[in-house]
Tab-separated table of C-alpha atoms and ligand atoms in Angstrom:
chain	number	residue	atom	x	y	z
Z	1	UNK	CA	-1.379	-21.375	7.908
Z	2	UNK	CA	1.251	-24.041	7.396
Z	3	UNK	CA	-0.046	-25.609	10.611
Z	4	UNK	CA	-3.702	-25.476	9.617
Z	5	UNK	CA	-5.553	-28.564	8.498
Z	6	UNK	CA	-7.310	-27.366	5.374
Z	7	UNK	CA	-8.074	-30.577	3.549
Z	8	UNK	CA	-11.722	-30.715	2.597
Z	9	UNK	CA	-12.292	-27.378	4.342
Z	10	UNK	CA	-13.778	-24.111	3.157
Z	11	UNK	CA	-11.336	-21.299	3.692
Z	12	UNK	CA	-11.981	-17.560	3.801
Z	13	UNK	CA	-8.889	-15.561	2.826
Z	14	UNK	CA	-8.487	-11.822	3.336
Z	15	UNK	CA	-6.079	-10.552	0.691
Z	16	UNK	CA	-5.207	-6.947	-0.121
Z	17	UNK	CA	-6.371	-6.703	-3.719
Z	18	UNK	CA	-6.701	-2.930	-3.496
Z	19	UNK	CA	-4.901	-2.383	-6.797
Z	20	UNK	CA	-4.412	0.980	-8.496
Z	21	UNK	CA	-6.992	1.488	-11.240
Z	22	UNK	CA	-6.813	3.701	-14.303
Z	23	UNK	CA	-9.759	4.195	-16.646
Z	24	UNK	CA	-11.428	1.175	-15.070
Z	25	UNK	CA	-8.433	-1.073	-15.712
Z	26	UNK	CA	-5.902	-2.553	-13.331
Z	27	UNK	CA	-2.841	-0.305	-13.568
Z	28	UNK	CA	-0.581	-2.611	-11.569
Z	29	UNK	CA	-1.271	-6.190	-10.518
Z	30	UNK	CA	1.579	-6.627	-8.031
Z	31	UNK	CA	-0.850	-7.123	-5.139
Z	32	UNK	CA	-2.699	-9.838	-7.074
Z	33	UNK	CA	0.551	-11.685	-7.771
Z	34	UNK	CA	1.569	-11.306	-4.141
Z	35	UNK	CA	-1.645	-13.025	-3.006
Z	36	UNK	CA	-0.974	-16.172	-5.054
Z	37	UNK	CA	1.437	-18.221	-2.882
Z	38	UNK	CA	-1.100	-18.467	-0.053
Z	39	UNK	CA	-3.913	-19.402	-2.426
Z	40	UNK	CA	-1.717	-22.003	-4.140
Z	41	UNK	CA	-0.757	-23.596	-0.857
Z	42	UNK	CA	-4.404	-23.887	0.171
Z	43	UNK	CA	-5.281	-25.536	-3.129
Z	44	UNK	CA	-2.303	-27.894	-2.944
Z	45	UNK	CA	-3.324	-28.924	0.534
Z	46	UNK	CA	-6.752	-29.926	-0.670
Z	47	UNK	CA	-8.977	-27.054	0.457
Z	48	UNK	CA	-12.475	-27.619	-0.790
Z	49	UNK	CA	-13.276	-23.982	-1.404
Z	50	UNK	CA	-11.202	-20.819	-1.197
Z	51	UNK	CA	-13.140	-17.560	-0.868
Z	52	UNK	CA	-11.018	-14.449	-1.296
Z	53	UNK	CA	-12.243	-11.126	0.025
Z	54	UNK	CA	-10.760	-7.619	-0.160
Z	55	UNK	CA	-11.645	-3.971	-0.229
Z	56	UNK	CA	-10.883	-1.778	-3.242
Z	57	UNK	CA	-10.555	1.982	-2.982
Z	58	UNK	CA	-12.716	4.020	-0.652
Z	59	UNK	CA	-16.242	3.766	-2.072
Z	60	UNK	CA	-19.120	5.320	-0.126
Z	61	UNK	CA	-21.358	2.340	-0.931
Z	62	UNK	CA	-21.765	-0.025	-3.861
Z	63	UNK	CA	-20.066	2.060	-6.583
Z	64	UNK	CA	-19.552	0.045	-9.794
Z	65	UNK	CA	-16.227	1.809	-10.458
Z	66	UNK	CA	-14.839	-0.009	-7.411
Z	67	UNK	CA	-16.071	-3.475	-8.299
Z	68	UNK	CA	-13.658	-6.329	-7.683
Z	69	UNK	CA	-14.822	-8.132	-10.821
Z	70	UNK	CA	-11.809	-7.063	-12.965
Z	71	UNK	CA	-9.549	-8.202	-10.134
Z	72	UNK	CA	-11.339	-11.544	-9.957
Z	73	UNK	CA	-10.872	-11.961	-13.695
Z	74	UNK	CA	-7.158	-11.285	-13.435
Z	75	UNK	CA	-6.812	-13.609	-10.471
Z	76	UNK	CA	-8.511	-16.399	-12.400
Z	77	UNK	CA	-6.169	-15.836	-15.343
Z	78	UNK	CA	-3.179	-16.180	-13.049
Z	79	UNK	CA	-4.609	-19.054	-11.034
Z	80	UNK	CA	-7.297	-20.922	-12.946
Z	81	UNK	CA	-8.964	-23.123	-10.346
Z	82	UNK	CA	-12.671	-23.342	-9.894
Z	83	UNK	CA	-12.366	-23.712	-6.134
Z	84	UNK	CA	-11.398	-20.025	-5.944
Z	85	UNK	CA	-14.059	-17.360	-5.627
Z	86	UNK	CA	-13.623	-13.636	-5.123
Z	87	UNK	CA	-16.275	-11.768	-3.153
Z	88	UNK	CA	-17.407	-8.288	-4.170
Z	89	UNK	CA	-15.662	-5.279	-2.562
Z	90	UNK	CA	-16.072	-5.584	1.217
Z	91	UNK	CA	-16.468	-1.780	1.462
Z	92	UNK	CA	-19.703	-1.963	-0.505
Z	93	UNK	CA	-21.135	-2.984	2.864
Z	94	UNK	CA	-21.113	-0.173	5.462
Z	95	UNK	CA	-20.530	-2.826	8.122
Z	96	UNK	CA	-16.993	-3.364	6.849
Z	97	UNK	CA	-15.277	-0.215	8.098
Z	98	UNK	CA	-17.497	-0.121	11.217
Z	99	UNK	CA	-16.412	-3.676	12.000
Z	100	UNK	CA	-20.024	-4.700	12.502
Z	101	UNK	CA	-20.373	-8.236	13.846
Z	102	UNK	CA	-23.330	-8.919	11.551
Z	103	UNK	CA	-21.192	-8.323	8.462
Z	104	UNK	CA	-18.274	-10.264	9.915
Z	105	UNK	CA	-20.622	-13.177	10.548
Z	106	UNK	CA	-21.925	-12.943	7.005
Z	107	UNK	CA	-18.348	-13.199	5.698
Z	108	UNK	CA	-17.526	-16.088	8.014
Z	109	UNK	CA	-20.699	-18.022	7.205
Z	110	UNK	CA	-20.133	-21.259	5.286
Z	111	UNK	CA	-16.399	-21.222	6.017
Z	112	UNK	CA	-14.351	-23.375	8.381
Z	113	UNK	CA	-11.307	-21.201	8.849
Z	114	UNK	CA	-9.856	-17.790	8.072
Z	115	UNK	CA	-6.462	-16.877	6.639
Z	116	UNK	CA	-5.293	-13.304	7.045
Z	117	UNK	CA	-2.952	-12.461	4.171
Z	118	UNK	CA	-3.809	-8.794	3.566
Z	119	UNK	CA	-0.690	-7.197	4.982
Z	120	UNK	CA	-1.616	-3.872	3.339
Z	121	UNK	CA	-4.845	-3.786	5.362
Z	122	UNK	CA	-3.896	-5.129	8.794
Z	123	UNK	CA	-3.675	-1.592	10.189
Z	124	UNK	CA	-7.456	-1.389	9.744
Z	125	UNK	CA	-9.759	-2.893	12.385
Z	126	UNK	CA	-12.531	-3.770	9.966
Z	127	UNK	CA	-15.007	-6.645	9.701
Z	128	UNK	CA	-12.909	-8.520	7.143
Z	129	UNK	CA	-9.601	-7.959	8.940
Z	130	UNK	CA	-10.548	-8.274	12.618
Z	131	UNK	CA	-14.291	-9.010	13.017
Z	132	UNK	CA	-14.193	-12.379	11.243
Z	133	UNK	CA	-11.677	-13.741	13.733
Z	134	UNK	CA	-14.493	-13.780	16.315
Z	135	UNK	CA	-16.271	-16.376	14.218
Z	136	UNK	CA	-13.505	-18.470	12.614
Z	137	UNK	CA	-10.142	-19.881	13.695
Z	138	UNK	CA	-7.605	-17.455	12.236
Z	139	UNK	CA	-4.204	-18.100	10.678
Z	140	UNK	CA	-1.532	-15.906	9.106
Z	141	UNK	CA	-0.954	-16.259	5.370
Z	142	UNK	CA	2.419	-16.548	3.669
Z	143	UNK	CA	2.524	-12.961	2.414
Z	144	UNK	CA	1.671	-11.591	5.836
Z	145	UNK	CA	4.463	-13.676	7.344
Z	146	UNK	CA	6.991	-12.570	4.730
Z	147	UNK	CA	6.066	-8.902	5.072
Z	148	UNK	CA	6.434	-9.002	8.845
Z	149	UNK	CA	9.820	-10.676	8.486
Z	150	UNK	CA	11.174	-8.233	5.913
Z	151	UNK	CA	9.761	-5.089	7.491
Z	152	UNK	CA	10.791	-6.361	10.895
Z	153	UNK	CA	14.358	-5.705	9.763
Z	154	UNK	CA	13.592	-1.993	9.984
Z	155	UNK	CA	12.638	-2.281	13.642
Z	156	UNK	CA	15.374	-2.152	16.224
Z	157	UNK	CA	18.916	-1.396	15.073
Z	158	UNK	CA	19.322	-0.362	11.453
Z	159	UNK	CA	22.369	0.771	9.513
Z	160	UNK	CA	22.562	4.537	9.360
Z	161	UNK	CA	21.854	6.958	7.882
Z	162	UNK	CA	18.230	5.820	7.698
Z	163	UNK	CA	16.378	7.906	5.114
Z	164	UNK	CA	12.596	7.895	4.996
Z	165	UNK	CA	10.888	9.248	1.880
Z	166	UNK	CA	7.220	10.078	2.099
Z	167	UNK	CA	4.718	11.290	-0.465
Z	168	UNK	CA	1.422	10.127	-1.896
Z	169	UNK	CA	-2.154	11.124	-1.484
Z	170	UNK	CA	-3.374	9.925	1.930
Z	171	UNK	CA	-1.859	12.918	3.693
Z	172	UNK	CA	-4.002	12.900	6.819
Z	173	UNK	CA	-3.313	9.203	7.455
Z	174	UNK	CA	0.396	9.631	7.012
Z	175	UNK	CA	0.982	12.812	8.980
Z	176	UNK	CA	-0.147	11.061	12.147
Z	177	UNK	CA	2.255	8.222	11.569
Z	178	UNK	CA	5.138	10.472	10.552
Z	179	UNK	CA	4.778	12.465	13.737
Z	180	UNK	CA	5.869	9.376	15.633
Z	181	UNK	CA	8.515	8.338	13.152
Z	182	UNK	CA	10.649	11.444	13.218
Z	183	UNK	CA	13.089	10.107	15.751
Z	184	UNK	CA	13.568	6.827	13.924
Z	185	UNK	CA	14.934	8.189	10.690
Z	186	UNK	CA	17.997	10.389	10.273
Z	187	UNK	CA	16.308	12.296	7.461
Z	188	UNK	CA	12.696	12.496	6.319
Z	189	UNK	CA	12.308	13.645	2.712
Z	190	UNK	CA	8.833	14.858	1.837
Z	191	UNK	CA	7.317	15.318	-1.596
Z	192	UNK	CA	3.990	14.998	-3.373
Z	193	UNK	CA	0.727	16.182	-1.928
Z	194	UNK	CA	2.112	16.052	1.579
Z	195	UNK	CA	4.758	18.657	0.740
Z	196	UNK	CA	2.006	20.841	-0.701
Z	197	UNK	CA	0.074	20.631	2.534
Z	198	UNK	CA	3.114	21.368	4.705
Z	199	UNK	CA	3.961	24.581	2.818
Z	200	UNK	CA	1.734	26.751	4.988
Z	201	UNK	CA	1.291	24.643	8.058
Z	202	UNK	CA	3.850	22.098	9.197
Z	203	UNK	CA	2.715	20.262	12.349
Z	204	UNK	CA	5.661	17.848	12.353
Z	205	UNK	CA	7.712	18.244	15.520
Z	206	UNK	CA	11.053	17.537	13.829
Z	207	UNK	CA	13.066	18.722	10.848
Z	208	UNK	CA	12.003	17.425	7.473
Z	209	UNK	CA	13.603	17.942	4.089
Z	210	UNK	CA	11.010	19.732	1.983
Z	211	UNK	CA	11.247	20.436	-1.757
Z	212	UNK	CA	13.114	23.526	-2.903
Z	213	UNK	CA	11.251	23.640	-6.202
Z	214	UNK	CA	8.091	22.155	-7.717
Z	215	UNK	CA	6.495	21.670	-11.095
Z	216	UNK	CA	3.546	24.023	-10.835
Z	217	UNK	CA	0.412	23.613	-12.910
Z	218	UNK	CA	-2.330	26.163	-13.497
Z	219	UNK	CA	-4.999	23.501	-12.940
Z	220	UNK	CA	-5.317	19.830	-12.049
Z	221	UNK	CA	-5.153	18.426	-15.573
Z	222	UNK	CA	-2.809	16.198	-17.526
Z	223	UNK	CA	-2.172	18.886	-20.153
Z	224	UNK	CA	-2.290	21.898	-17.833
Z	225	UNK	CA	0.021	24.855	-18.395
Z	226	UNK	CA	3.048	24.080	-16.211
Z	227	UNK	CA	6.341	25.600	-15.089
Z	228	UNK	CA	9.028	25.070	-12.476
Z	229	UNK	CA	8.844	27.470	-9.519
Z	230	UNK	CA	10.514	27.732	-6.142
Z	231	UNK	CA	8.647	25.718	-3.488
Z	232	UNK	CA	7.737	28.815	-1.513
Z	233	UNK	CA	6.838	30.886	-4.555
Z	234	UNK	CA	3.962	28.861	-5.960
Z	235	UNK	CA	1.742	31.328	-7.859
Z	236	UNK	CA	-1.665	31.924	-6.262
Z	237	UNK	CA	-4.162	29.327	-7.407
Z	238	UNK	CA	-1.525	27.061	-9.006
Z	239	UNK	CA	-0.859	23.496	-7.858
Z	240	UNK	CA	2.438	21.763	-7.232
Z	241	UNK	CA	2.053	18.469	-9.097
Z	242	UNK	CA	5.630	17.191	-8.898
Z	243	UNK	CA	8.934	17.967	-7.218
Z	244	UNK	CA	11.234	20.116	-9.357
Z	245	UNK	CA	14.669	19.305	-10.825
Z	246	UNK	CA	16.666	20.857	-7.941
Z	247	UNK	CA	14.683	18.832	-5.429
Z	248	UNK	CA	15.169	15.621	-7.406
Z	249	UNK	CA	18.911	16.164	-7.173
Z	250	UNK	CA	18.790	17.082	-3.500
Z	251	UNK	CA	16.699	14.017	-2.630
Z	252	UNK	CA	18.785	11.699	-4.832
Z	253	UNK	CA	21.961	12.825	-3.031
Z	254	UNK	CA	20.430	12.097	0.374
Z	255	UNK	CA	19.261	8.694	-0.865
Z	256	UNK	CA	22.692	7.868	-2.302
Z	257	UNK	CA	24.272	8.466	1.123
Z	258	UNK	CA	21.728	6.296	2.978
Z	259	UNK	CA	22.382	2.810	4.404
Z	260	UNK	CA	18.717	2.093	5.104
Z	261	UNK	CA	15.826	3.419	3.014
Z	262	UNK	CA	12.077	3.331	3.312
Z	263	UNK	CA	10.032	4.918	0.534
Z	264	UNK	CA	6.265	5.282	0.600
Z	265	UNK	CA	4.229	7.430	-1.756
Z	266	UNK	CA	4.921	9.100	-5.120
Z	267	UNK	CA	6.389	12.605	-5.420
Z	268	UNK	CA	3.611	13.886	-7.644
Z	269	UNK	CA	0.905	12.931	-10.121
Z	270	UNK	CA	3.153	10.340	-11.756
Z	271	UNK	CA	0.267	8.813	-13.736
Z	272	UNK	CA	0.620	11.884	-15.980
Z	273	UNK	CA	3.967	11.814	-17.845
Z	274	UNK	CA	4.615	15.543	-17.451
Z	275	UNK	CA	4.472	15.203	-13.666
Z	276	UNK	CA	6.249	11.855	-13.389
Z	277	UNK	CA	9.900	12.930	-13.385
Z	278	UNK	CA	10.161	13.450	-9.637
Z	279	UNK	CA	8.787	10.025	-8.768
Z	280	UNK	CA	10.974	8.512	-11.478
Z	281	UNK	CA	14.081	10.172	-10.046
Z	282	UNK	CA	13.310	8.827	-6.569
Z	283	UNK	CA	12.614	5.335	-7.938
Z	284	UNK	CA	15.945	5.382	-9.768
Z	285	UNK	CA	17.844	6.694	-6.765
Z	286	UNK	CA	16.352	4.056	-4.455
Z	287	UNK	CA	16.950	1.295	-7.007
Z	288	UNK	CA	20.515	2.464	-7.564
Z	289	UNK	CA	21.404	2.356	-3.892
Z	290	UNK	CA	22.930	-0.704	-2.243
Z	291	UNK	CA	21.409	0.184	1.127
Z	292	UNK	CA	18.703	-2.046	2.647
Z	293	UNK	CA	15.758	-0.536	0.790
Z	294	UNK	CA	12.062	-1.067	1.302
Z	295	UNK	CA	9.453	0.399	-1.008
Z	296	UNK	CA	5.855	0.188	0.139
Z	297	UNK	CA	2.397	1.225	-1.002
Z	298	UNK	CA	0.488	0.441	-4.164
Z	299	UNK	CA	1.486	3.610	-6.025
Z	300	UNK	CA	5.204	3.584	-5.231
Z	301	UNK	CA	5.278	-0.082	-6.194
Z	302	UNK	CA	3.508	0.737	-9.423
Z	303	UNK	CA	6.017	3.494	-10.217
Z	304	UNK	CA	8.891	1.114	-9.622
Z	305	UNK	CA	7.433	-1.736	-11.682
Z	306	UNK	CA	6.600	0.604	-14.561
Z	307	UNK	CA	10.291	1.464	-14.695
Z	308	UNK	CA	11.245	-2.209	-14.509
Z	309	UNK	CA	13.125	-1.564	-11.267
Z	310	UNK	CA	11.117	-3.855	-8.978
Z	311	UNK	CA	14.019	-6.297	-8.564
Z	312	UNK	CA	16.487	-3.549	-7.638
Z	313	UNK	CA	15.207	-2.981	-4.115
Z	314	UNK	CA	15.621	-5.191	-1.047
Z	315	UNK	CA	11.915	-5.562	-0.347
Z	316	UNK	CA	8.885	-4.453	-2.315
Z	317	UNK	CA	6.102	-4.251	0.251
Z	318	UNK	CA	2.424	-4.541	-0.604
Z	319	UNK	CA	1.691	-2.330	2.385
Z	320	UNK	CA	1.878	1.446	2.505
Z	321	UNK	CA	0.055	2.712	5.580
Z	322	UNK	CA	0.396	-0.703	7.231
Z	323	UNK	CA	4.167	-0.670	6.730
Z	324	UNK	CA	4.412	2.835	8.173
Z	325	UNK	CA	2.382	1.862	11.245
Z	326	UNK	CA	4.519	-1.221	11.775
Z	327	UNK	CA	7.610	0.959	11.558
Z	328	UNK	CA	6.080	3.303	14.089
Z	329	UNK	CA	5.903	0.374	16.495
Z	330	UNK	CA	2.109	0.281	16.601
Z	331	UNK	CA	0.142	-2.892	17.116
Z	332	UNK	CA	-1.546	-3.909	13.875
Z	333	UNK	CA	-5.105	-4.972	14.756
Z	334	UNK	CA	-5.358	-7.469	11.900
Z	335	UNK	CA	-2.222	-9.204	13.149
Z	336	UNK	CA	-3.111	-8.975	16.832
Z	337	UNK	CA	-6.423	-10.723	16.093
Z	338	UNK	CA	-4.598	-13.903	15.058
Z	339	UNK	CA	-4.134	-16.138	18.107
Z	340	UNK	CA	-0.516	-16.530	19.250
Z	341	UNK	CA	0.708	-13.980	16.732
I	401	3PG	C1	-3.709	0.637	0.980
I	401	3PG	O1	-3.728	0.674	-0.238
I	401	3PG	O2	-3.023	1.437	1.655
I	401	3PG	C2	-4.472	-0.431	1.698
I	401	3PG	O3	-5.121	-1.270	0.796
I	401	3PG	C3	-5.433	0.170	2.694
I	401	3PG	O4	-6.352	1.008	2.068
I	401	3PG	P1	-7.110	2.149	2.936
I	401	3PG	O5	-6.047	3.177	3.276
I	401	3PG	O6	-8.173	2.696	2.056
I	401	3PG	O7	-7.639	1.494	4.173
I	402	MG	MG1	-2.598	2.810	-0.841
């Protein structure tokens, strides 16, 4: 985008403003902050209008709980400039995830150029990440560039041992990626919902380090009856909502010995204090290491910032799934759609 002539132009920007929400409020605004340098540069260079678009969550249609209005409000607080507008959640339109040209054209309409800055979403071939580039000249934003530079350091030769830590909720998405990542890392530590799923059926074709114990809860509730049990002795009907104390120690030791670290996804339901200790232990271990450490994904980033540890890692990535796919060596459609990228 540094090479784009934006003066007097109307610019459409795709940012990843898919922030974690809690009780209808923004639980962590890291992704909003990360979108600012690109927007500032466009304003400084005299853009006439800057339209920001993003998805938020995975709504089935126009669900008010996934409105981008609170995000727009926060963005305007951080960057008060009346040339900036934030469109409503792109996923309110079914054409978004189907990459329908009619929706892409609708987004592109009344704009002169497109800036792709949504690193966290470039692994999706959607109307707002790929489709629009059929209708507008496309440029890479500053965050996208920075993310590719920092994460690029994990491609090719890395200092070993390389420890990959994976957790979080989007298990199906991540299992596919992990399958191809096994050979890259020297150890893959798995916690959270993914570890729960792998207890009975582990399709990964390589050795992973699974929990030895979990914090088991009788039901999925913040105040549920809970106790520590062995990983393979979870009582019938109970749920593992965090990794247990033995596992925290085991994982922390592996992390302490690492020279390169990539962490994506919390170790449990860390939004609830009684199930937050595992994620906290991992955040502290990663922050305490002097290895090259990358933490990616909205929830892991949130966990780290809540502990005030965001400056203790080498790179805090706004991408979770996107970072994993980059690491896997896959082409990212939202990047590939930018000419000469
Ligand atoms: C993310 O949070 O991982 C990105 O914003 C992409 O969201 P998605 O997995 O719903 O496409
Ligand atoms: Mg996410």
